[in-house]
Amino acid sequence: MILGVDVGGTFTDVAGWDGSRLLTSKVATTPDQSAGVVAGARHVATGQLAAFLHGTTVATNALLERTGARTALITSAGFRDVLEIGRQDRPSLYDTFADRPEPLVARHLRFEADERLGPTGEPIRPLRDLATLVEEVAAADPEAVAVALLYGFTAPVHEERIAAALEERLPGVAVATASRVSGEFREYERTATTALNAYLAPATGRYLNRLVAAARQAGLADDVAVMRSSGGLLRAAQAADLPAAVLLSGPAGGVVAAAELGRALGRGRVISFDMGGTSTDVCRIEGGTPEVAYERAVAGHPCRMPAVAVHTVGAGGGSVAWVDPGGALRVGPRSAGALPGPACYGRGGEAATVTDANLAVGRLDPAARLAGSLELQPALAREALRRLAETAGLDPTGAAAGIVAVVEEHMARAVRQVSVEQGADPRDAVLVAFGGAGGLHATALARALGMAGVVVPPHAGVFSALGLLLSPPRADVARSVETAGDRLDAAVAAIGEAARRELADAGEVVTLVDARYAGQSHETTLPYRAGEGRHRLETRFHREHRARNGFAREGDPVEVVTVRGVATGRPALRWDALPPAAPAGEPRRGERTVDGETAQVWWRPALAPGATLTGPAVIEEPQATTYLAAGERAMAHESGALEVDW
């Protein structure tokens, strides 16, 4: 069996493939994620696994909660304060009270190396007083050290010497060099990413070590593969060394699965919509390939690592409803999480959440057992909504309907951000909705944005875990280079070989370049193979620049600043290997009142391919629920997916 386990803020999802069957489970997320991961694995797996694949939020949580390591930073002389100087911009142009986040490295833990290299790596001043520098760092008692020197990406010799001396003097302390973490230009972003990697390394390493040890002790596996932010897998030891690469590990699995499903259904344009208990993640997918961003900010900190271009909002089933000082009803971003969870969980939560609202309006079955064991408490949900309604000046029914309306608008705004605001028309796309709560709100979002329809995949409640099984091993390599004259092809060939060396069983290597008009401050990433030639590259760049920005300057020179290589292996499971739906049982489950209307209730595992349902209707399955409003129609596809239109 191969097993994928994806950890969310509220639930941990499990999907296992034994060669002929897909087995799934959902358990509550535990404070120590490794305990919940192994417990969830035990629900599905009984013996040694062929592969143990994992999507984790441990690095994300360490950053958001500021619980990373005490980190020191070594820069070239004169660059000690680059983390604070940044780009000298403001997080919100018109909000004078909005502050940038505090740097991950305090000023007294930043040190300057007496050295200097030139732009092409030529020595200007040799590295001096290394022993003194190392002793100063040691005296600060750091748990991790980041080394980011000026132009280290062109010649890492000084960074490597400093790292070797630190590792000898401070055994057990994590050391990250910029040339290893982010071999690209722009000093602030390189330094920030390296500091971020060092800051997260001890916590991520401890967690992954615990997980691997627990998996071995349980007789499950000797090693674990971890989901990269870019949509591929790497070994646990590599993830512990490069935690910045798994910072967005959690959302990536669902995006991979949505891309595979869209390709199988012949849907060229897809927007994935993953609504869980804590947050909602959306991502645009074109031609079966997710959009990948090569730099993004997480909690205000730049991370120059490739990642699927997911936009996340604090809107999930556990998002807490509240009333602001102006009397407006708000939802999120604070979440009740798994403990205590929504009021209806009966675990001590008192605040009304989206899940409580969905239970009150009838979209969720009052007799349901979430994750197979959690019995809902409708009376507690009603009491939480009553308290909120008193504060908001509403009746409890109005408060529940208001929560649903507000959270749906939050999520619709997120879909607009990955489509309209990036020049893509959402009316040409279908919304692939998954996660435990995705199907409850998907059609409202799609209709509000005029989208082409909704697809609710099979196993929607654990779809991100299934995405782990569909993800290939992957290595990402990047290097900023000087590519004047005919040196571009040599640089592209070299980076492709470097990517292949990173992944021993690489089946495919793709090379890309970051190009721009000379003097531009932003780049466009394009595919390019060595030998294609400058003319083809420039034609491709002009076309893509026009598509993204609305104009092209075809007479201006084009320069390449960074070369990228992506090596991928074979995934453990391919979508076409999954068996077709095998309906069993009686699909009709009666009716109940939902949003004030009588809705038919259906059991999804019993729906035969070709079955057509019309709203109002509720379609239930073991780990998720789909709601159809009046005028909406769902057809069961032979794959088990529900295709919804109106």
XYZ file of C-alpha atoms in Angstrom:
646
model
C 0.000 0.000 0.000
C 0.978 3.606 -0.627
C -0.395 6.098 1.851
C -0.919 9.852 1.786
C -1.634 11.803 4.976
C -2.455 15.514 4.823
C -2.658 17.585 8.004
C -5.116 20.459 8.211
C -5.857 22.871 11.012
C -8.887 20.853 12.148
C -8.732 17.392 10.575
C -6.018 15.059 9.297
C -6.951 13.322 6.041
C -5.757 9.885 4.942
C -5.867 8.166 1.543
C -4.358 4.748 0.843
C -4.037 2.813 -2.422
C -3.485 -0.935 -2.265
C -3.266 -1.527 -6.008
C -6.985 -1.975 -6.574
C -8.859 0.039 -3.918
C -8.685 3.552 -2.524
C -9.211 3.552 1.239
C -9.822 6.801 3.112
C -10.147 8.133 6.642
C -10.369 11.431 8.520
C -9.266 12.005 12.120
C -8.918 15.051 14.346
C -5.620 16.931 14.065
C -3.517 16.612 17.223
C -1.298 19.306 18.819
C 1.719 17.160 17.949
C 0.868 16.514 14.309
C 2.928 13.296 14.187
C 0.568 11.577 16.659
C -2.467 12.346 14.499
C -0.620 11.343 11.329
C 0.303 7.905 12.669
C -3.163 7.417 14.193
C -4.786 8.322 10.880
C -2.433 6.011 9.010
C -3.404 3.164 11.321
C -7.066 3.622 10.304
C -6.161 2.564 6.762
C -2.825 0.716 6.804
C -2.184 -2.530 8.640
C 1.357 -3.372 7.566
C 4.531 -2.082 5.950
C 3.905 0.616 3.348
C 5.510 0.875 -0.064
C 5.478 4.670 0.342
C 4.424 7.061 3.113
C 3.639 10.521 1.718
C 2.882 13.534 3.882
C 1.551 17.063 3.587
C 2.266 19.144 6.683
C 1.573 22.579 8.127
C 4.275 22.404 10.799
C 6.545 24.956 9.078
C 3.613 27.271 8.349
C 2.430 27.107 11.947
C 5.924 27.822 13.311
C 6.077 30.967 11.186
C 2.541 32.181 11.900
C 2.911 31.573 15.631
C 6.503 32.917 15.744
C 7.728 29.763 17.481
C 10.791 29.187 15.293
C 14.398 29.014 16.414
C 16.608 31.691 17.959
C 18.380 32.574 14.702
C 21.602 34.438 13.947
C 22.405 36.020 10.579
C 25.787 36.640 8.949
C 25.917 39.168 6.092
C 28.624 40.964 4.174
C 29.976 44.055 5.910
C 27.465 46.894 5.580
C 24.427 44.673 5.029
C 23.522 43.834 8.596
C 20.199 45.689 8.429
C 18.954 44.492 5.042
C 16.086 42.576 6.704
C 14.732 45.777 8.240
C 15.435 48.081 5.298
C 13.729 45.680 2.892
C 12.193 47.475 -0.083
C 11.375 50.569 1.962
C 7.692 50.081 1.223
C 4.637 49.845 3.448
C 2.298 46.869 3.854
C -0.751 49.090 3.337
C -0.364 52.357 1.472
C -3.129 54.301 3.244
C -3.128 52.618 6.664
C -0.655 54.482 8.837
C -1.129 51.952 11.650
C -0.129 48.908 9.556
C 3.378 47.744 10.448
C 5.677 45.332 8.740
C 6.313 42.162 10.742
C 9.297 42.137 13.048
C 12.354 40.560 11.361
C 12.884 36.905 12.206
C 16.417 37.781 13.364
C 16.832 40.370 16.107
C 19.449 43.051 15.433
C 21.807 41.904 18.190
C 21.920 38.481 16.498
C 23.092 39.879 13.154
C 26.812 39.803 12.357
C 28.971 41.160 9.536
C 31.675 39.166 7.745
C 34.765 41.078 6.664
C 34.736 40.085 2.974
C 33.433 41.224 -0.412
C 32.874 39.628 -3.802
C 32.059 41.454 -7.009
C 28.950 41.006 -9.203
C 30.483 38.150 -11.188
C 32.019 36.496 -8.136
C 35.457 38.096 -8.484
C 37.240 38.593 -5.128
C 37.406 42.208 -3.983
C 38.291 41.598 -0.335
C 39.212 38.160 1.014
C 37.373 36.649 3.971
C 39.234 37.765 7.100
C 38.958 37.156 10.845
C 36.762 34.076 10.383
C 37.676 32.599 13.763
C 36.684 35.816 15.547
C 33.367 35.958 13.666
C 32.519 32.378 14.565
C 33.278 32.962 18.251
C 31.038 36.058 18.290
C 28.196 34.022 16.806
C 28.789 31.165 19.252
C 28.670 33.576 22.186
C 25.140 34.591 21.099
C 23.976 30.980 21.653
C 21.866 30.605 18.497
C 19.759 27.569 17.605
C 20.203 28.263 13.886
C 22.415 30.451 11.708
C 21.722 31.947 8.262
C 24.642 32.977 6.043
C 23.811 35.341 3.160
C 26.693 37.225 1.565
C 26.644 39.767 -1.237
C 26.840 38.032 -4.653
C 27.140 34.664 -2.954
C 24.880 33.221 -5.654
C 27.623 33.703 -8.262
C 30.491 32.349 -6.114
C 29.528 30.595 -2.841
C 33.111 30.091 -1.650
C 32.921 32.528 1.295
C 29.483 31.273 2.392
C 30.721 27.697 2.322
C 33.843 28.509 4.361
C 31.782 30.279 7.019
C 29.243 27.432 7.126
C 31.978 24.815 7.537
C 33.544 26.760 10.409
C 30.160 27.195 12.125
C 29.294 23.503 11.811
C 32.616 22.566 13.370
C 32.273 25.068 16.218
C 28.514 24.614 16.801
C 27.615 20.967 16.209
C 23.862 20.423 16.210
C 23.071 24.020 15.222
C 21.266 24.336 11.880
C 23.249 26.360 9.324
C 21.633 27.642 6.110
C 23.549 29.305 3.280
C 21.855 31.538 0.732
C 23.671 29.837 -2.146
C 21.998 26.554 -1.145
C 18.593 27.936 -0.195
C 18.021 30.606 -2.850
C 20.664 31.001 -5.534
C 19.056 34.090 -7.027
C 19.770 37.792 -7.161
C 18.035 40.549 -5.134
C 19.813 40.728 -1.803
C 16.827 41.435 0.439
C 14.746 38.499 -0.827
C 17.721 36.102 -0.758
C 18.623 37.080 2.782
C 15.012 36.953 3.993
C 14.460 33.489 2.492
C 17.685 32.161 4.003
C 16.808 33.588 7.424
C 13.341 32.064 7.101
C 14.815 28.666 6.270
C 17.155 28.773 9.265
C 14.365 29.993 11.559
C 12.137 27.039 10.613
C 14.769 24.301 10.369
C 14.975 23.133 14.019
C 11.192 22.861 14.540
C 10.625 21.204 11.166
C 13.528 18.829 11.700
C 12.342 17.802 15.165
C 8.830 17.146 13.878
C 9.953 15.095 10.890
C 12.387 13.109 13.030
C 9.552 12.291 15.447
C 7.298 11.312 12.569
C 9.858 9.040 10.913
C 10.636 7.402 14.270
C 6.929 6.890 15.011
C 6.328 5.451 11.532
C 9.181 2.987 12.048
C 8.001 2.026 15.518
C 4.481 1.441 14.177
C 5.876 -0.778 11.442
C 4.553 1.516 8.714
C 7.635 2.794 6.888
C 11.330 3.490 7.319
C 11.109 6.910 5.689
C 8.558 9.577 4.797
C 8.291 11.741 1.681
C 7.069 15.304 2.233
C 5.076 17.472 -0.154
C 6.947 20.469 -1.559
C 5.184 23.796 -1.955
C 5.762 23.446 -5.708
C 3.625 20.306 -6.016
C 6.147 17.449 -5.768
C 7.730 15.252 -3.128
C 11.091 15.194 -1.391
C 12.524 12.968 1.328
C 11.983 13.905 4.970
C 15.707 14.535 5.536
C 15.757 16.983 2.623
C 12.638 18.735 3.921
C 14.223 19.085 7.364
C 17.232 20.771 5.735
C 15.110 22.967 3.435
C 11.896 23.786 5.327
C 11.264 26.911 3.242
C 10.527 24.504 0.365
C 7.651 22.897 2.314
C 6.202 26.073 3.809
C 3.027 25.633 1.727
C 3.082 21.846 1.757
C -0.506 21.580 2.964
C -2.427 23.201 0.065
C -0.236 21.750 -2.708
C -1.663 18.217 -2.658
C -5.193 19.364 -3.411
C -4.003 21.528 -6.287
C -2.177 18.569 -7.864
C -5.287 16.387 -7.546
C -7.547 19.113 -8.985
C -5.214 19.467 -11.974
C -5.302 15.708 -12.586
C -9.096 15.598 -12.337
C -9.493 18.596 -14.657
C -7.247 16.909 -17.211
C -9.199 13.636 -16.956
C -12.525 15.431 -17.480
C -11.184 17.485 -20.385
C -11.560 20.760 -18.487
C -8.899 23.146 -19.751
C -9.454 25.883 -17.176
C -9.978 25.003 -13.547
C -9.892 26.872 -10.248
C -9.322 24.628 -7.257
C -11.337 25.497 -4.149
C -10.260 23.743 -0.956
C -12.342 24.682 2.081
C -11.331 22.972 5.284
C -11.878 23.685 8.926
C -9.427 26.576 9.273
C -8.886 28.189 5.875
C -9.782 28.157 2.198
C -7.154 27.753 -0.535
C -7.789 28.628 -4.183
C -5.494 28.228 -7.195
C -5.869 28.741 -10.956
C -4.991 25.777 -13.192
C -4.503 26.256 -16.934
C -4.222 23.334 -19.333
C -3.820 20.811 -16.542
C -0.867 22.696 -15.031
C -1.165 24.685 -11.780
C 0.140 28.226 -11.755
C 3.515 28.276 -9.959
C 4.882 31.412 -8.309
C 8.609 31.786 -7.694
C 8.301 34.309 -4.902
C 5.597 35.102 -2.410
C 5.198 36.558 1.046
C 4.018 34.365 3.903
C 2.927 36.274 6.997
C 4.720 39.299 5.523
C 8.061 37.512 5.063
C 9.411 37.003 1.523
C 9.939 33.388 0.520
C 11.781 32.943 -2.756
C 10.867 29.312 -3.296
C 8.670 27.864 -6.056
C 5.125 27.222 -4.844
C 1.783 26.547 -6.435
C 0.167 29.968 -6.652
C -2.391 29.360 -3.918
C -4.265 32.243 -2.370
C -5.370 31.511 1.188
C -8.056 33.239 3.241
C -9.006 32.636 6.849
C -12.420 31.241 5.968
C -13.159 27.651 6.958
C -15.699 25.615 8.833
C -14.138 26.624 12.129
C -13.913 30.357 11.323
C -15.369 32.348 14.208
C -18.171 34.875 13.637
C -17.990 38.175 15.527
C -19.376 41.700 15.521
C -16.979 44.590 14.921
C -17.150 47.944 16.771
C -19.303 49.356 13.956
C -21.903 46.637 14.445
C -21.082 44.694 11.273
C -21.104 40.907 11.252
C -17.643 39.504 10.475
C -16.309 35.982 9.968
C -12.681 34.911 10.564
C -9.786 34.943 10.239
C -9.640 33.502 13.780
C -10.555 29.822 13.821
C -11.788 27.560 16.580
C -9.485 24.857 15.145
C -9.801 21.244 16.227
C -9.752 22.036 19.957
C -12.095 23.346 21.182
C -13.564 23.554 17.668
C -17.007 24.894 16.728
C -19.626 25.032 19.466
C -21.462 22.067 17.951
C -18.443 19.810 18.515
C -19.222 19.780 22.227
C -15.564 20.248 23.166
C -15.932 23.524 25.018
C -16.119 25.951 22.106
C -18.605 28.759 22.738
C -18.207 31.028 19.702
C -20.470 30.599 16.679
C -18.630 29.376 13.592
C -19.389 28.613 9.951
C -19.973 24.952 10.838
C -22.511 25.978 13.487
C -24.278 28.134 10.891
C -24.357 25.325 8.322
C -25.801 23.001 10.952
C -28.447 25.543 11.939
C -29.636 26.214 8.361
C -29.845 22.482 7.650
C -26.965 21.995 5.228
C -25.315 19.612 7.698
C -27.160 16.599 9.069
C -27.836 17.056 12.802
C -27.285 13.304 13.247
C -23.973 13.275 11.349
C -20.739 12.023 12.882
C -17.848 14.047 11.516
C -14.677 12.053 10.832
C -16.749 8.968 11.667
C -16.852 9.589 15.407
C -17.572 13.236 16.248
C -21.257 13.576 17.138
C -22.667 17.036 16.435
C -24.607 18.963 19.106
C -27.275 21.145 17.412
C -28.412 22.648 20.718
C -24.928 24.032 21.406
C -24.806 25.536 17.898
C -28.174 27.240 18.439
C -27.026 28.655 21.776
C -23.825 30.060 20.239
C -25.824 31.636 17.426
C -28.312 33.096 19.935
C -25.494 34.870 21.794
C -24.066 36.224 18.538
C -27.514 37.323 17.349
C -28.071 39.367 20.505
C -24.827 41.249 19.903
C -25.549 41.762 16.193
C -29.192 42.777 16.648
C -30.438 39.794 14.654
C -32.500 36.700 15.305
C -30.568 33.392 15.421
C -31.802 32.341 11.970
C -30.678 35.653 10.512
C -27.314 35.341 12.234
C -26.763 31.880 10.723
C -27.742 33.075 7.236
C -25.518 36.126 7.676
C -22.493 33.992 8.586
C -22.986 31.902 5.446
C -23.338 35.010 3.261
C -20.266 36.727 4.730
C -17.974 33.704 4.471
C -19.081 33.089 0.876
C -18.193 36.660 -0.039
C -14.732 36.217 1.534
C -14.180 33.133 -0.603
C -15.564 34.744 -3.760
C -13.030 37.539 -3.281
C -10.260 34.933 -3.094
C -11.402 33.371 -6.389
C -11.423 36.827 -8.002
C -7.863 37.380 -6.812
C -6.509 34.325 -8.660
C -8.573 34.995 -11.770
C -9.896 38.494 -12.524
C -7.036 40.302 -10.798
C -4.514 38.231 -12.800
C -6.178 38.856 -16.141
C -7.993 35.491 -16.345
C -11.745 35.303 -16.974
C -13.426 33.050 -14.378
C -16.428 32.589 -16.703
C -14.319 30.172 -18.756
C -13.371 28.040 -15.746
C -15.007 25.399 -13.581
C -14.626 25.389 -9.823
C -13.239 22.105 -8.442
C -14.547 22.100 -4.877
C -13.213 19.830 -2.153
C -12.274 19.744 1.500
C -14.793 18.904 4.173
C -16.782 22.110 3.583
C -16.037 22.918 -0.085
C -19.204 21.387 -1.507
C -21.404 23.324 0.932
C -20.551 26.684 -0.633
C -19.121 25.995 -4.107
C -22.187 26.611 -6.239
C -22.951 29.945 -4.559
C -19.417 31.152 -5.356
C -19.445 29.864 -8.929
C -22.823 31.413 -9.703
C -21.824 34.747 -8.187
C -18.772 34.849 -10.472
C -20.575 33.538 -13.561
C -18.327 30.477 -13.758
C -18.924 27.607 -16.190
C -19.851 25.130 -13.468
C -18.675 23.181 -10.442
C -17.011 19.791 -10.141
C -17.059 18.045 -6.772
C -14.447 15.263 -7.028
C -14.781 11.776 -5.624
C -13.412 11.493 -2.087
C -13.818 15.269 -1.776
C -13.285 15.309 1.980
C -9.794 13.799 1.691
C -8.891 15.045 -1.782
C -5.641 16.705 -0.690
C -4.446 13.382 0.746
C -5.306 11.726 -2.576
C -3.256 14.458 -4.268
C -0.183 13.241 -2.390
C -0.517 9.854 -4.086
C -0.732 11.595 -7.472
C 2.326 13.812 -6.883
C 5.737 12.986 -8.384
C 9.119 13.265 -6.687
C 10.433 16.701 -7.613
C 13.567 18.836 -7.452
C 13.697 22.593 -8.135
C 16.971 24.354 -8.938
C 17.472 28.033 -9.799
C 20.466 30.257 -10.414
C 20.708 33.898 -11.411
C 23.246 34.215 -14.201
C 24.878 36.648 -16.595
C 23.588 35.534 -20.007
C 24.998 38.042 -22.466
C 26.033 36.758 -25.901
C 25.752 33.012 -26.472
C 26.077 31.981 -22.803
C 22.335 31.398 -22.306
C 22.249 27.895 -23.767
C 25.237 26.810 -21.694
C 23.587 28.143 -18.524
C 20.283 26.418 -19.338
C 21.999 23.095 -20.044
C 23.992 23.347 -16.802
C 20.932 24.065 -14.664
C 19.048 21.182 -16.282
C 21.881 18.834 -15.356
C 21.938 20.229 -11.827
C 18.208 19.483 -11.474
C 18.757 15.939 -12.775
C 21.524 15.383 -10.208
C 19.195 16.550 -7.427
C 16.680 13.829 -8.308
C 18.298 10.478 -8.982
C 15.223 8.888 -10.603
C 14.179 11.923 -12.659
C 12.001 10.994 -15.592
C 11.613 14.493 -16.998
C 13.615 17.697 -16.714
C 12.064 21.022 -17.729
C 14.078 24.230 -17.980
C 12.680 27.737 -17.677
C 14.029 31.272 -17.692
C 13.027 34.505 -15.967
C 13.072 37.165 -18.686
C 12.299 40.890 -18.740
C 12.709 43.975 -20.836
C 16.052 45.577 -20.043
C 15.567 47.807 -17.021
C 12.302 46.241 -15.832
C 12.030 45.423 -12.141
C 9.908 42.289 -12.566
C 10.291 39.137 -14.627
C 8.137 36.698 -16.566
C 8.928 32.991 -16.298
C 8.945 31.108 -19.609
C 9.810 27.577 -20.749
C 13.059 27.438 -22.723
C 15.251 24.559 -23.898
C 18.902 24.909 -24.743
C 19.258 25.369 -28.504
C 15.849 26.980 -29.155
C 17.523 30.304 -29.847
C 17.072 33.913 -28.862
C 14.482 34.688 -31.533
C 12.085 32.016 -30.307
C 12.642 33.060 -26.684
C 11.943 36.733 -27.416
C 8.823 35.930 -29.469
C 7.523 33.800 -26.620
C 8.331 36.544 -24.101
C 6.541 39.299 -26.065
C 3.441 37.103 -26.403
C 3.358 36.199 -22.706
C 4.061 39.773 -21.600
C 1.139 41.010 -23.680
C -1.165 38.323 -22.249
C -0.210 39.139 -18.662
C 0.255 42.897 -18.779
C -1.794 44.051 -21.761
C 1.130 45.329 -23.842
C 4.442 44.318 -25.405
C 7.439 46.448 -26.479
C 8.730 44.315 -29.318
C 11.523 46.698 -30.223
C 13.079 46.656 -26.761
C 15.908 44.273 -25.825
C 15.017 41.232 -23.700
C 17.337 39.957 -20.988
C 17.364 36.716 -19.012
C 18.261 37.045 -15.341
C 17.537 33.624 -13.826
C 17.571 30.069 -15.159
C 15.430 27.344 -13.553
C 15.383 23.568 -13.727
C 12.559 21.276 -12.614
C 13.152 17.525 -12.418
C 10.220 15.185 -11.763
C 9.913 11.440 -11.292
C 7.007 9.031 -11.572
C 4.064 9.494 -9.176
C 3.020 6.570 -7.013
C -0.486 6.624 -8.544
C -1.965 7.930 -11.787
C -5.533 9.161 -12.040
C -6.448 6.696 -14.796
C -5.481 3.807 -12.482
C -8.330 4.657 -10.095
C -11.318 2.334 -10.596
C -14.639 3.749 -11.827
C -17.366 4.456 -9.312
C -19.060 1.325 -7.973
C -22.395 2.428 -6.496
C -23.899 0.396 -3.681
C -26.965 0.834 -1.507
C -30.010 3.077 -1.650
C -29.236 6.652 -2.794
C -32.350 8.314 -1.314
C -32.019 9.386 2.309
C -35.269 11.300 2.796
C -35.578 15.067 3.055
C -35.047 17.955 5.450
C -35.458 21.723 5.577
C -32.422 23.608 4.265
C -32.306 27.405 4.063
C -36.072 27.439 4.560
C -36.830 25.034 1.698
C -37.519 21.317 1.571
C -34.435 19.578 0.182
C -33.999 15.989 -0.948
C -31.154 14.146 0.809
C -28.983 11.749 -1.202
C -26.189 9.314 -0.324
C -23.369 9.935 -2.774
C -21.654 6.489 -2.679
C -24.935 4.966 -3.953
C -25.351 7.265 -6.986
C -25.042 5.420 -10.308
C -23.067 7.067 -13.145
C -25.402 9.267 -15.144
C -27.748 9.926 -12.201
C -29.038 13.506 -12.254
C -30.142 15.413 -9.151
C -31.801 18.828 -8.935
C -31.808 21.276 -6.077
C -32.743 21.978 -3.419
C -30.743 18.905 -2.455
C -28.089 17.744 -0.028
C -25.634 15.086 -1.211
C -23.850 13.420 1.689
C -20.770 11.185 1.754
C -18.555 9.861 4.559
C -16.209 12.879 4.772
C -17.993 15.780 3.042
C -21.367 17.232 2.045
C -22.501 19.002 -1.149
C -25.418 21.439 -1.235
C -27.450 22.223 -4.356
C -29.709 25.289 -4.272
C -32.910 25.574 -6.277
C -32.222 25.601 -10.026
C -28.918 23.743 -9.740
C -28.376 20.338 -11.311
C -25.709 17.712 -10.574
C -24.824 14.679 -12.705
C -22.757 11.763 -11.422
C -19.771 11.123 -13.719
C -18.434 7.586 -14.183
C -15.288 8.640 -12.280
C -17.411 9.400 -9.230
C -17.169 13.179 -9.690
C -20.283 15.357 -9.516
C -20.596 17.854 -12.377
C -22.885 20.721 -11.415
C -24.472 23.372 -13.661
C -27.546 25.594 -13.575
